């Protein structure tokens, strides 16, 4: 367990830097996480399209979406999502979107 | 024959600092384990050790019989990859044997370190926690032991003892807790499971033009399929392949939202959770009044699955034979000529087969996946004989090691498999295990082998004429 600090705020994160309370996510936090965790200087509209889809899906279903569905719904190929989020959809994009880290055989 | 990668120079403590994150109280609470290390943990651990020795005569034999000949030493992918002497199976087991001697043999009680008998103290516990979680319980070493010592059983016993005093990993306990809460390792709630199935049905319609179903909670279906939940999340080609398979056969089937997981992480933790996780499969089958349970493409699920009659039986409400693995089922259907196949559909594929450790060494599943691949593909190549079948190398992340904080161990352990694959020139490696399917793409990328990972049934349905 640890604490992630940005601007003058802080939030509890797990060992891998995923926030523990998805409700405490904010756009400012996403921007800060993108910079410090994924070396993304600015979140473009394409980044936000992925982040917003992940958040909306999570709000509805309580889990991250299938990667196949994420690609279909955003219209982005998986390769392009890796370009946007170098650590990939589960570890990179989910972290910035404030979702818990997927567990199990993935 | 020398091994696929040469035995490394010894590097003392090379991986001594690579440990899994410790379990969290929120997960331990769900799985009936102490929430933190118990106060009198040394005594409790030795009592548990004594209990296991009484319960499993095999463990007693494995403690006594090892001659330390070293035949196993260079057979473990984690030793070959890391050079840490504690990753030699004999040395890993010695961590437990030295404690056994200290507390359970007269010479150990009297002479201690002089006869390699050591206290179960903090330093020893840390070694146990580190190195028994750098073993994937794959049993490759056991194949080469002249005495037949099953080192995986030793790892399992060590983990069981640690679990009983509140010492376990976050990765394994979190997954078992999710199974009790939501029915599967990934924590997919029922509405999301149904949504996933509907989405894949639409994908199947777009691909094939046919109404191929992925049924959920259908009472009275012939078959309950228990696949790894990762198939309905990441390995979607395999999930869709199940649908095509049953569609082609005209067999009614279903998944269950109470138990949409074949995988059994209890196997990586302790007996009570192994049994409890597996019980869910039987309960789901009874609830849905199915006639058959078929295990999907999951390695450790099958290792637990073949024990179902003993663990959770009798299974007298099911048709015989049981239990059934999907590769056995499909291979039997192939023999009956149940499918129309056009192998040329896979002519872009030069495929090799990776035997997951559990089906190969603990599940009697060697021929059937190969029969399916040969029937589906014109270009099937085997890897070196000392790296396949019962001598297969683990992918490097079985046994509860598929967690990112020990990535260097995972990549080191995956190296023999990557090199054996490289030598074949295959562009696809098929394997019926979700852990292998998650681990091997990372391994291939890390060791720069240009090969995709696929399910076995993915290739079958690609060749299927519907």
Short mmCIF file of N, CA and C in Angstrom, two decimals, chain B residues 247-411:
data_model
loop_
_atom_site.label_atom_id
_atom_site.label_comp_id
_atom_site.label_asym_id
_atom_site.label_seq_id
_atom_site.Cartn_x
_atom_site.Cartn_y
_atom_site.Cartn_z
N UNK B 247 -22.21 -25.57 -31.34
CA UNK B 247 -23.15 -25.29 -32.43
C UNK B 247 -23.03 -26.36 -33.51
N UNK B 248 -21.77 -26.65 -33.87
CA UNK B 248 -21.53 -27.63 -34.94
C UNK B 248 -22.03 -29.02 -34.53
N UNK B 249 -21.94 -29.32 -33.25
CA UNK B 249 -22.35 -30.64 -32.77
C UNK B 249 -23.84 -30.71 -32.46
N UNK B 250 -24.47 -29.54 -32.38
CA UNK B 250 -25.89 -29.50 -32.01
C UNK B 250 -26.12 -29.92 -30.57
N UNK B 251 -25.15 -29.63 -29.71
CA UNK B 251 -25.25 -30.02 -28.29
C UNK B 251 -25.63 -28.79 -27.46
N UNK B 252 -26.62 -28.95 -26.57
CA UNK B 252 -27.00 -27.82 -25.71
C UNK B 252 -25.99 -27.69 -24.57
N UNK B 253 -25.62 -26.48 -24.27
CA UNK B 253 -24.59 -26.26 -23.25
C UNK B 253 -24.88 -24.95 -22.54
N UNK B 254 -24.16 -24.72 -21.46
CA UNK B 254 -24.34 -23.47 -20.74
C UNK B 254 -23.10 -23.15 -19.90
N UNK B 255 -22.95 -21.88 -19.59
CA UNK B 255 -22.04 -21.49 -18.52
C UNK B 255 -22.90 -21.13 -17.32
N UNK B 256 -22.26 -20.97 -16.17
CA UNK B 256 -23.01 -20.65 -14.95
C UNK B 256 -22.47 -19.36 -14.36
N UNK B 257 -23.38 -18.46 -13.95
CA UNK B 257 -22.88 -17.24 -13.30
C UNK B 257 -22.54 -17.50 -11.83
N UNK B 258 -22.98 -18.64 -11.30
CA UNK B 258 -22.55 -18.99 -9.94
C UNK B 258 -21.11 -19.49 -9.97
N UNK B 259 -20.78 -20.22 -11.00
CA UNK B 259 -19.42 -20.76 -11.12
C UNK B 259 -18.97 -20.65 -12.57
N UNK B 260 -18.51 -19.44 -12.93
CA UNK B 260 -18.00 -19.28 -14.30
C UNK B 260 -16.47 -19.27 -14.28
N UNK B 261 -15.94 -20.29 -13.65
CA UNK B 261 -14.49 -20.41 -13.55
C UNK B 261 -14.10 -21.87 -13.42
N UNK B 262 -13.19 -22.31 -14.28
CA UNK B 262 -12.61 -23.63 -14.09
C UNK B 262 -11.39 -23.56 -13.20
N UNK B 263 -10.67 -22.46 -13.31
CA UNK B 263 -9.39 -22.31 -12.60
C UNK B 263 -9.58 -22.48 -11.10
N UNK B 264 -8.56 -23.03 -10.46
CA UNK B 264 -8.67 -23.27 -9.02
C UNK B 264 -7.38 -22.82 -8.33
N UNK B 265 -7.37 -21.57 -7.88
CA UNK B 265 -6.19 -21.05 -7.20
C UNK B 265 -6.06 -21.61 -5.78
N UNK B 266 -7.09 -22.33 -5.33
CA UNK B 266 -6.96 -23.03 -4.06
C UNK B 266 -5.81 -24.03 -4.11
N UNK B 267 -5.61 -24.58 -5.29
CA UNK B 267 -4.50 -25.51 -5.52
C UNK B 267 -3.15 -24.87 -5.19
N UNK B 268 -3.07 -23.56 -5.32
CA UNK B 268 -1.82 -22.85 -5.07
C UNK B 268 -1.71 -22.36 -3.63
N UNK B 269 -2.71 -22.72 -2.82
CA UNK B 269 -2.79 -22.11 -1.49
C UNK B 269 -2.90 -23.15 -0.39
N UNK B 270 -4.04 -23.81 -0.31
CA UNK B 270 -4.21 -24.85 0.70
C UNK B 270 -5.38 -25.77 0.35
N UNK B 271 -5.44 -26.87 1.05
CA UNK B 271 -6.40 -27.92 0.70
C UNK B 271 -7.85 -27.46 0.88
N UNK B 272 -8.13 -26.75 2.00
CA UNK B 272 -9.53 -26.36 2.25
C UNK B 272 -10.07 -25.49 1.12
N UNK B 273 -9.23 -24.58 0.60
CA UNK B 273 -9.71 -23.72 -0.48
C UNK B 273 -9.75 -24.45 -1.82
N UNK B 274 -8.81 -25.36 -2.03
CA UNK B 274 -8.86 -26.21 -3.24
C UNK B 274 -10.21 -26.92 -3.34
N UNK B 275 -10.59 -27.52 -2.22
CA UNK B 275 -11.82 -28.29 -2.17
C UNK B 275 -13.06 -27.40 -2.33
N UNK B 276 -13.01 -26.26 -1.65
CA UNK B 276 -14.17 -25.37 -1.65
C UNK B 276 -14.39 -24.74 -3.04
N UNK B 277 -13.28 -24.37 -3.69
CA UNK B 277 -13.41 -23.79 -5.04
C UNK B 277 -13.96 -24.84 -5.99
N UNK B 278 -13.44 -26.06 -5.91
CA UNK B 278 -13.88 -27.12 -6.82
C UNK B 278 -15.34 -27.51 -6.57
N UNK B 279 -15.78 -27.42 -5.30
CA UNK B 279 -17.16 -27.76 -4.94
C UNK B 279 -18.16 -26.90 -5.74
N UNK B 280 -17.76 -25.67 -6.03
CA UNK B 280 -18.66 -24.75 -6.74
C UNK B 280 -19.05 -25.32 -8.10
N UNK B 281 -18.12 -26.01 -8.73
CA UNK B 281 -18.39 -26.58 -10.06
C UNK B 281 -19.49 -27.63 -9.94
N UNK B 282 -19.35 -28.50 -8.95
CA UNK B 282 -20.33 -29.57 -8.75
C UNK B 282 -21.70 -28.97 -8.38
N UNK B 283 -21.68 -27.97 -7.51
CA UNK B 283 -22.94 -27.33 -7.10
C UNK B 283 -23.64 -26.68 -8.30
N UNK B 284 -22.86 -26.02 -9.15
CA UNK B 284 -23.45 -25.38 -10.34
C UNK B 284 -24.06 -26.43 -11.25
N UNK B 285 -23.37 -27.56 -11.39
CA UNK B 285 -23.89 -28.62 -12.27
C UNK B 285 -25.21 -29.16 -11.73
N UNK B 286 -25.30 -29.32 -10.40
CA UNK B 286 -26.56 -29.80 -9.79
C UNK B 286 -27.68 -28.77 -9.95
N UNK B 287 -27.32 -27.50 -9.67
CA UNK B 287 -28.33 -26.43 -9.80
C UNK B 287 -28.92 -26.40 -11.21
N UNK B 288 -28.06 -26.52 -12.20
CA UNK B 288 -28.51 -26.37 -13.59
C UNK B 288 -28.99 -27.69 -14.19
N UNK B 289 -28.87 -28.76 -13.40
CA UNK B 289 -29.35 -30.09 -13.83
C UNK B 289 -28.76 -30.52 -15.19
N UNK B 290 -27.46 -30.32 -15.32
CA UNK B 290 -26.79 -30.75 -16.56
C UNK B 290 -26.42 -32.23 -16.45
N UNK B 291 -26.05 -32.81 -17.58
CA UNK B 291 -25.68 -34.22 -17.59
C UNK B 291 -24.17 -34.43 -17.69
N UNK B 292 -23.48 -33.40 -18.11
CA UNK B 292 -22.02 -33.49 -18.24
C UNK B 292 -21.39 -32.18 -17.78
N UNK B 293 -20.20 -32.30 -17.18
CA UNK B 293 -19.39 -31.09 -16.94
C UNK B 293 -18.18 -31.23 -17.86
N UNK B 294 -17.90 -30.18 -18.62
CA UNK B 294 -16.70 -30.20 -19.46
C UNK B 294 -15.79 -29.06 -19.02
N UNK B 295 -14.55 -29.42 -18.73
CA UNK B 295 -13.55 -28.43 -18.33
C UNK B 295 -12.96 -27.78 -19.58
N UNK B 296 -12.84 -26.47 -19.57
CA UNK B 296 -12.33 -25.73 -20.73
C UNK B 296 -10.81 -25.71 -20.78
N UNK B 297 -10.28 -24.80 -21.58
CA UNK B 297 -8.84 -24.75 -21.81
C UNK B 297 -8.14 -24.07 -20.62
N UNK B 298 -7.96 -24.82 -19.55
CA UNK B 298 -7.30 -24.30 -18.35
C UNK B 298 -6.49 -25.41 -17.71
N UNK B 299 -5.24 -25.12 -17.43
CA UNK B 299 -4.32 -26.15 -16.94
C UNK B 299 -4.59 -26.60 -15.51
N UNK B 300 -4.55 -25.65 -14.56
CA UNK B 300 -4.69 -26.09 -13.18
C UNK B 300 -6.14 -26.47 -12.87
N UNK B 301 -7.09 -25.94 -13.65
CA UNK B 301 -8.48 -26.38 -13.48
C UNK B 301 -8.56 -27.88 -13.67
N UNK B 302 -7.83 -28.34 -14.67
CA UNK B 302 -7.89 -29.77 -14.99
C UNK B 302 -7.18 -30.60 -13.93
N UNK B 303 -6.10 -30.04 -13.39
CA UNK B 303 -5.39 -30.74 -12.32
C UNK B 303 -6.31 -30.94 -11.12
N UNK B 304 -7.08 -29.90 -10.80
CA UNK B 304 -8.06 -30.04 -9.73
C UNK B 304 -9.25 -30.85 -10.21
N UNK B 305 -9.63 -30.63 -11.46
CA UNK B 305 -10.82 -31.26 -12.02
C UNK B 305 -10.79 -32.78 -11.97
N UNK B 306 -9.61 -33.35 -12.27
CA UNK B 306 -9.55 -34.81 -12.27
C UNK B 306 -9.70 -35.39 -10.87
N UNK B 307 -9.58 -34.54 -9.86
CA UNK B 307 -9.75 -34.99 -8.48
C UNK B 307 -11.19 -34.86 -8.00
N UNK B 308 -12.07 -34.36 -8.87
CA UNK B 308 -13.41 -33.97 -8.42
C UNK B 308 -14.17 -35.09 -7.71
N UNK B 309 -14.09 -36.29 -8.26
CA UNK B 309 -14.82 -37.39 -7.64
C UNK B 309 -14.36 -37.61 -6.20
N UNK B 310 -13.04 -37.51 -5.99
CA UNK B 310 -12.47 -37.70 -4.65
C UNK B 310 -12.77 -36.50 -3.75
N UNK B 311 -12.57 -35.31 -4.30
CA UNK B 311 -12.73 -34.10 -3.49
C UNK B 311 -14.18 -33.81 -3.16
N UNK B 312 -15.04 -33.92 -4.17
CA UNK B 312 -16.41 -33.41 -4.03
C UNK B 312 -17.46 -34.42 -4.50
N UNK B 313 -17.05 -35.65 -4.67
CA UNK B 313 -17.97 -36.64 -5.20
C UNK B 313 -18.93 -37.19 -4.17
N UNK B 314 -19.76 -38.17 -4.52
CA UNK B 314 -19.75 -38.83 -5.83
C UNK B 314 -20.44 -38.01 -6.93
N UNK B 315 -20.01 -38.26 -8.15
CA UNK B 315 -20.58 -37.54 -9.29
C UNK B 315 -21.59 -38.41 -10.01
N UNK B 316 -22.35 -39.18 -9.20
CA UNK B 316 -23.24 -40.17 -9.82
C UNK B 316 -24.44 -39.56 -10.54
N UNK B 317 -24.58 -38.23 -10.45
CA UNK B 317 -25.68 -37.59 -11.19
C UNK B 317 -25.26 -37.25 -12.62
N UNK B 318 -23.99 -37.53 -12.95
CA UNK B 318 -23.48 -37.19 -14.28
C UNK B 318 -23.35 -38.44 -15.15
N UNK B 319 -23.39 -38.19 -16.47
CA UNK B 319 -23.12 -39.29 -17.40
C UNK B 319 -21.65 -39.67 -17.31
N UNK B 320 -21.33 -40.94 -17.52
CA UNK B 320 -19.94 -41.35 -17.59
C UNK B 320 -19.46 -41.22 -19.04
N UNK B 321 -18.19 -40.99 -19.32
CA UNK B 321 -17.13 -40.82 -18.32
C UNK B 321 -17.13 -39.41 -17.74
N UNK B 322 -16.59 -39.27 -16.55
CA UNK B 322 -16.37 -37.95 -15.98
C UNK B 322 -15.14 -37.99 -15.11
N UNK B 323 -14.44 -36.92 -14.91
CA UNK B 323 -14.66 -35.63 -15.58
C UNK B 323 -14.13 -35.65 -17.01
N UNK B 324 -14.56 -34.66 -17.79
CA UNK B 324 -14.17 -34.59 -19.20
C UNK B 324 -13.50 -33.24 -19.49
N UNK B 325 -12.37 -33.32 -20.14
CA UNK B 325 -11.70 -32.09 -20.60
C UNK B 325 -12.14 -31.81 -22.04
N UNK B 326 -12.23 -30.55 -22.38
CA UNK B 326 -12.75 -30.22 -23.72
C UNK B 326 -11.87 -30.81 -24.83
N UNK B 327 -10.59 -30.97 -24.60
CA UNK B 327 -9.74 -31.57 -25.64
C UNK B 327 -10.07 -33.06 -25.81
N UNK B 328 -10.39 -33.74 -24.70
CA UNK B 328 -10.80 -35.15 -24.80
C UNK B 328 -12.13 -35.25 -25.56
N UNK B 329 -13.03 -34.35 -25.21
CA UNK B 329 -14.36 -34.33 -25.82
C UNK B 329 -14.24 -34.11 -27.33
N UNK B 330 -13.48 -33.09 -27.71
CA UNK B 330 -13.35 -32.75 -29.12
C UNK B 330 -12.62 -33.86 -29.88
N UNK B 331 -11.57 -34.43 -29.26
CA UNK B 331 -10.83 -35.49 -29.95
C UNK B 331 -11.72 -36.70 -30.19
N UNK B 332 -12.59 -37.00 -29.23
CA UNK B 332 -13.53 -38.12 -29.40
C UNK B 332 -14.50 -37.82 -30.55
N UNK B 333 -14.96 -36.58 -30.62
CA UNK B 333 -15.88 -36.18 -31.70
C UNK B 333 -15.19 -36.25 -33.06
N UNK B 334 -13.91 -35.88 -33.08
CA UNK B 334 -13.14 -35.96 -34.33
C UNK B 334 -13.11 -37.40 -34.83
N UNK B 335 -12.88 -38.32 -33.92
CA UNK B 335 -12.81 -39.74 -34.29
C UNK B 335 -14.13 -40.24 -34.86
N UNK B 336 -15.22 -39.64 -34.39
CA UNK B 336 -16.53 -40.03 -34.91
C UNK B 336 -16.85 -39.35 -36.24
N UNK B 337 -15.94 -38.45 -36.66
CA UNK B 337 -16.19 -37.72 -37.92
C UNK B 337 -17.26 -36.67 -37.78
N UNK B 338 -17.36 -36.08 -36.60
CA UNK B 338 -18.46 -35.14 -36.34
C UNK B 338 -18.26 -33.76 -36.98
N UNK B 339 -17.05 -33.47 -37.43
CA UNK B 339 -16.81 -32.13 -38.00
C UNK B 339 -16.37 -32.22 -39.45
N UNK B 340 -16.73 -31.19 -40.20
CA UNK B 340 -16.20 -31.05 -41.55
C UNK B 340 -15.09 -30.01 -41.46
N UNK B 341 -13.87 -30.44 -41.80
CA UNK B 341 -12.73 -29.54 -41.62
C UNK B 341 -12.02 -29.26 -42.94
N UNK B 342 -11.60 -28.04 -43.10
CA UNK B 342 -10.77 -27.65 -44.24
C UNK B 342 -9.45 -27.11 -43.69
N UNK B 343 -8.46 -28.00 -43.67
CA UNK B 343 -7.18 -27.63 -43.06
C UNK B 343 -6.49 -26.46 -43.76
N UNK B 344 -6.81 -26.26 -45.03
CA UNK B 344 -6.10 -25.19 -45.76
C UNK B 344 -6.39 -23.82 -45.15
N UNK B 345 -7.50 -23.74 -44.37
CA UNK B 345 -7.81 -22.47 -43.70
C UNK B 345 -6.70 -22.07 -42.75
N UNK B 346 -5.90 -23.05 -42.33
CA UNK B 346 -4.79 -22.76 -41.41
C UNK B 346 -3.43 -22.84 -42.12
N UNK B 347 -3.44 -22.70 -43.44
CA UNK B 347 -2.16 -22.83 -44.15
C UNK B 347 -1.21 -21.66 -43.90
N UNK B 348 -1.73 -20.59 -43.34
CA UNK B 348 -0.85 -19.46 -42.95
C UNK B 348 -0.15 -19.75 -41.62
N UNK B 349 -0.47 -20.87 -41.03
CA UNK B 349 0.00 -21.16 -39.67
C UNK B 349 1.00 -22.30 -39.69
N UNK B 350 2.14 -22.07 -39.05
CA UNK B 350 3.07 -23.16 -38.73
C UNK B 350 2.98 -23.28 -37.21
N UNK B 351 2.28 -24.32 -36.78
CA UNK B 351 1.89 -24.36 -35.36
C UNK B 351 2.71 -25.38 -34.58
N UNK B 352 3.05 -25.00 -33.37
CA UNK B 352 3.62 -25.95 -32.44
C UNK B 352 2.72 -26.01 -31.22
N UNK B 353 2.90 -27.06 -30.40
CA UNK B 353 2.03 -27.23 -29.25
C UNK B 353 2.82 -27.15 -27.96
N UNK B 354 2.40 -26.26 -27.09
CA UNK B 354 3.00 -26.16 -25.75
C UNK B 354 2.15 -26.96 -24.78
N UNK B 355 2.73 -28.03 -24.21
CA UNK B 355 2.03 -28.77 -23.17
C UNK B 355 2.04 -27.95 -21.90
N UNK B 356 0.88 -27.48 -21.42
CA UNK B 356 0.89 -26.84 -20.10
C UNK B 356 1.28 -27.89 -19.06
N UNK B 357 1.95 -27.47 -18.02
CA UNK B 357 2.50 -28.43 -17.06
C UNK B 357 1.42 -29.33 -16.47
N UNK B 358 0.28 -28.76 -16.11
CA UNK B 358 -0.72 -29.56 -15.40
C UNK B 358 -1.41 -30.61 -16.26
N UNK B 359 -1.92 -30.27 -17.45
CA UNK B 359 -2.49 -31.32 -18.29
C UNK B 359 -1.45 -32.40 -18.63
N UNK B 360 -0.19 -32.00 -18.85
CA UNK B 360 0.81 -32.97 -19.28
C UNK B 360 1.26 -33.88 -18.14
N UNK B 361 1.51 -33.29 -16.98
CA UNK B 361 2.11 -34.08 -15.89
C UNK B 361 1.14 -34.41 -14.77
N UNK B 362 -0.04 -33.86 -14.81
CA UNK B 362 -0.99 -34.18 -13.75
C UNK B 362 -2.39 -34.40 -14.30
N UNK B 363 -2.51 -34.52 -15.64
CA UNK B 363 -3.85 -34.63 -16.19
C UNK B 363 -4.01 -35.59 -17.34
N UNK B 364 -2.95 -36.35 -17.62
CA UNK B 364 -3.02 -37.39 -18.67
C UNK B 364 -3.56 -36.84 -19.99
N UNK B 365 -3.14 -35.66 -20.35
CA UNK B 365 -3.65 -35.04 -21.56
C UNK B 365 -2.48 -34.72 -22.49
N UNK B 366 -2.07 -35.71 -23.25
CA UNK B 366 -0.91 -35.53 -24.13
C UNK B 366 -1.30 -35.64 -25.60
N UNK B 367 -2.12 -36.63 -25.93
CA UNK B 367 -2.42 -36.91 -27.35
C UNK B 367 -3.53 -36.02 -27.90
N UNK B 368 -4.58 -35.82 -27.09
CA UNK B 368 -5.80 -35.22 -27.64
C UNK B 368 -5.57 -33.84 -28.26
N UNK B 369 -4.84 -32.93 -27.57
CA UNK B 369 -4.63 -31.61 -28.21
C UNK B 369 -3.87 -31.73 -29.52
N UNK B 370 -2.92 -32.68 -29.57
CA UNK B 370 -2.16 -32.88 -30.81
C UNK B 370 -3.05 -33.42 -31.92
N UNK B 371 -3.96 -34.33 -31.54
CA UNK B 371 -4.90 -34.87 -32.55
C UNK B 371 -5.75 -33.74 -33.13
N UNK B 372 -6.17 -32.82 -32.28
CA UNK B 372 -7.01 -31.70 -32.75
C UNK B 372 -6.19 -30.82 -33.69
N UNK B 373 -4.95 -30.52 -33.32
CA UNK B 373 -4.14 -29.64 -34.15
C UNK B 373 -3.79 -30.29 -35.49
N UNK B 374 -3.47 -31.58 -35.46
CA UNK B 374 -3.13 -32.27 -36.72
C UNK B 374 -4.35 -32.33 -37.64
N UNK B 375 -5.52 -32.45 -37.04
CA UNK B 375 -6.74 -32.51 -37.86
C UNK B 375 -7.09 -31.14 -38.44
N UNK B 376 -6.57 -30.08 -37.80
CA UNK B 376 -6.97 -28.72 -38.19
C UNK B 376 -5.92 -27.99 -39.02
N UNK B 377 -4.67 -28.45 -38.96
CA UNK B 377 -3.58 -27.68 -39.57
C UNK B 377 -2.69 -28.60 -40.41
N UNK B 378 -2.27 -28.11 -41.54
CA UNK B 378 -1.34 -28.89 -42.38
C UNK B 378 0.09 -28.82 -41.86
N UNK B 379 0.40 -27.74 -41.15
CA UNK B 379 1.80 -27.56 -40.72
C UNK B 379 1.90 -27.58 -39.20
N UNK B 380 2.08 -28.79 -38.67
CA UNK B 380 2.23 -28.94 -37.22
C UNK B 380 3.65 -29.42 -36.95
N UNK B 381 4.35 -28.70 -36.08
CA UNK B 381 5.73 -29.10 -35.76
C UNK B 381 5.87 -29.25 -34.25
N UNK B 382 6.66 -30.24 -33.85
CA UNK B 382 6.92 -30.42 -32.42
C UNK B 382 8.20 -29.69 -32.03
N UNK B 383 8.26 -29.27 -30.78
CA UNK B 383 9.51 -28.75 -30.23
C UNK B 383 10.39 -29.93 -29.84
N UNK B 384 11.61 -29.63 -29.39
CA UNK B 384 12.55 -30.70 -29.04
C UNK B 384 11.91 -31.70 -28.07
N UNK B 385 12.21 -32.99 -28.24
CA UNK B 385 11.54 -34.00 -27.41
C UNK B 385 11.76 -33.82 -25.91
N UNK B 386 12.86 -33.23 -25.51
CA UNK B 386 13.07 -33.05 -24.07
C UNK B 386 12.39 -31.80 -23.54
N UNK B 387 11.54 -31.16 -24.38
CA UNK B 387 10.84 -29.95 -23.92
C UNK B 387 9.34 -30.08 -24.08
N UNK B 388 8.88 -31.28 -24.41
CA UNK B 388 7.43 -31.45 -24.64
C UNK B 388 6.90 -32.64 -23.85
N UNK B 389 5.59 -32.85 -23.99
CA UNK B 389 4.90 -33.96 -23.32
C UNK B 389 5.24 -33.95 -21.82
N UNK B 390 5.55 -35.12 -21.25
CA UNK B 390 5.76 -35.12 -19.80
C UNK B 390 7.03 -34.37 -19.39
N UNK B 391 7.90 -34.05 -20.38
CA UNK B 391 9.09 -33.27 -20.05
C UNK B 391 8.94 -31.80 -20.44
N UNK B 392 7.72 -31.37 -20.62
CA UNK B 392 7.49 -29.98 -21.01
C UNK B 392 8.03 -29.00 -19.96
N UNK B 393 8.49 -27.87 -20.44
CA UNK B 393 8.84 -26.78 -19.51
C UNK B 393 7.59 -25.98 -19.19
N UNK B 394 7.51 -25.54 -17.97
CA UNK B 394 6.43 -24.64 -17.57
C UNK B 394 6.61 -23.33 -18.32
N UNK B 395 5.50 -22.64 -18.59
CA UNK B 395 5.58 -21.35 -19.27
C UNK B 395 6.32 -20.33 -18.41
N UNK B 396 6.37 -20.58 -17.11
CA UNK B 396 7.10 -19.69 -16.21
C UNK B 396 6.22 -18.91 -15.24
N UNK B 397 4.92 -19.06 -15.36
CA UNK B 397 4.07 -18.28 -14.45
C UNK B 397 2.89 -19.09 -13.90
N UNK B 398 3.02 -20.42 -13.93
CA UNK B 398 1.99 -21.23 -13.31
C UNK B 398 2.14 -21.21 -11.79
N UNK B 399 1.24 -21.92 -11.12
CA UNK B 399 1.38 -22.08 -9.67
C UNK B 399 1.18 -20.82 -8.86
N UNK B 400 0.53 -19.82 -9.45
CA UNK B 400 0.28 -18.58 -8.69
C UNK B 400 1.39 -17.55 -8.84
N UNK B 401 2.20 -17.69 -9.90
CA UNK B 401 3.30 -16.73 -10.10
C UNK B 401 2.99 -15.66 -11.14
N UNK B 402 1.76 -15.71 -11.69
CA UNK B 402 1.44 -14.79 -12.79
C UNK B 402 1.13 -13.38 -12.27
N UNK B 403 2.08 -12.81 -11.60
CA UNK B 403 1.87 -11.50 -11.00
C UNK B 403 3.09 -10.62 -11.29
N UNK B 404 2.83 -9.34 -11.52
CA UNK B 404 3.86 -8.51 -12.15
C UNK B 404 5.07 -8.20 -11.28
N UNK B 405 4.89 -8.24 -9.93
CA UNK B 405 6.03 -7.85 -9.09
C UNK B 405 7.19 -8.84 -9.17
N UNK B 406 6.93 -10.04 -9.70
CA UNK B 406 8.04 -10.99 -9.87
C UNK B 406 8.32 -11.22 -11.36
N UNK B 407 8.12 -10.18 -12.14
CA UNK B 407 8.31 -10.30 -13.59
C UNK B 407 9.69 -10.85 -13.98
N UNK B 408 10.79 -10.47 -13.30
CA UNK B 408 12.09 -11.06 -13.69
C UNK B 408 12.12 -12.58 -13.55
N UNK B 409 11.46 -13.11 -12.51
CA UNK B 409 11.38 -14.56 -12.33
C UNK B 409 10.58 -15.18 -13.48
N UNK B 410 9.46 -14.53 -13.79
CA UNK B 410 8.59 -15.05 -14.85
C UNK B 410 9.33 -15.11 -16.19
N UNK B 411 10.06 -14.07 -16.50
CA UNK B 411 10.76 -14.04 -17.78
C UNK B 411 11.92 -15.05 -17.79
#
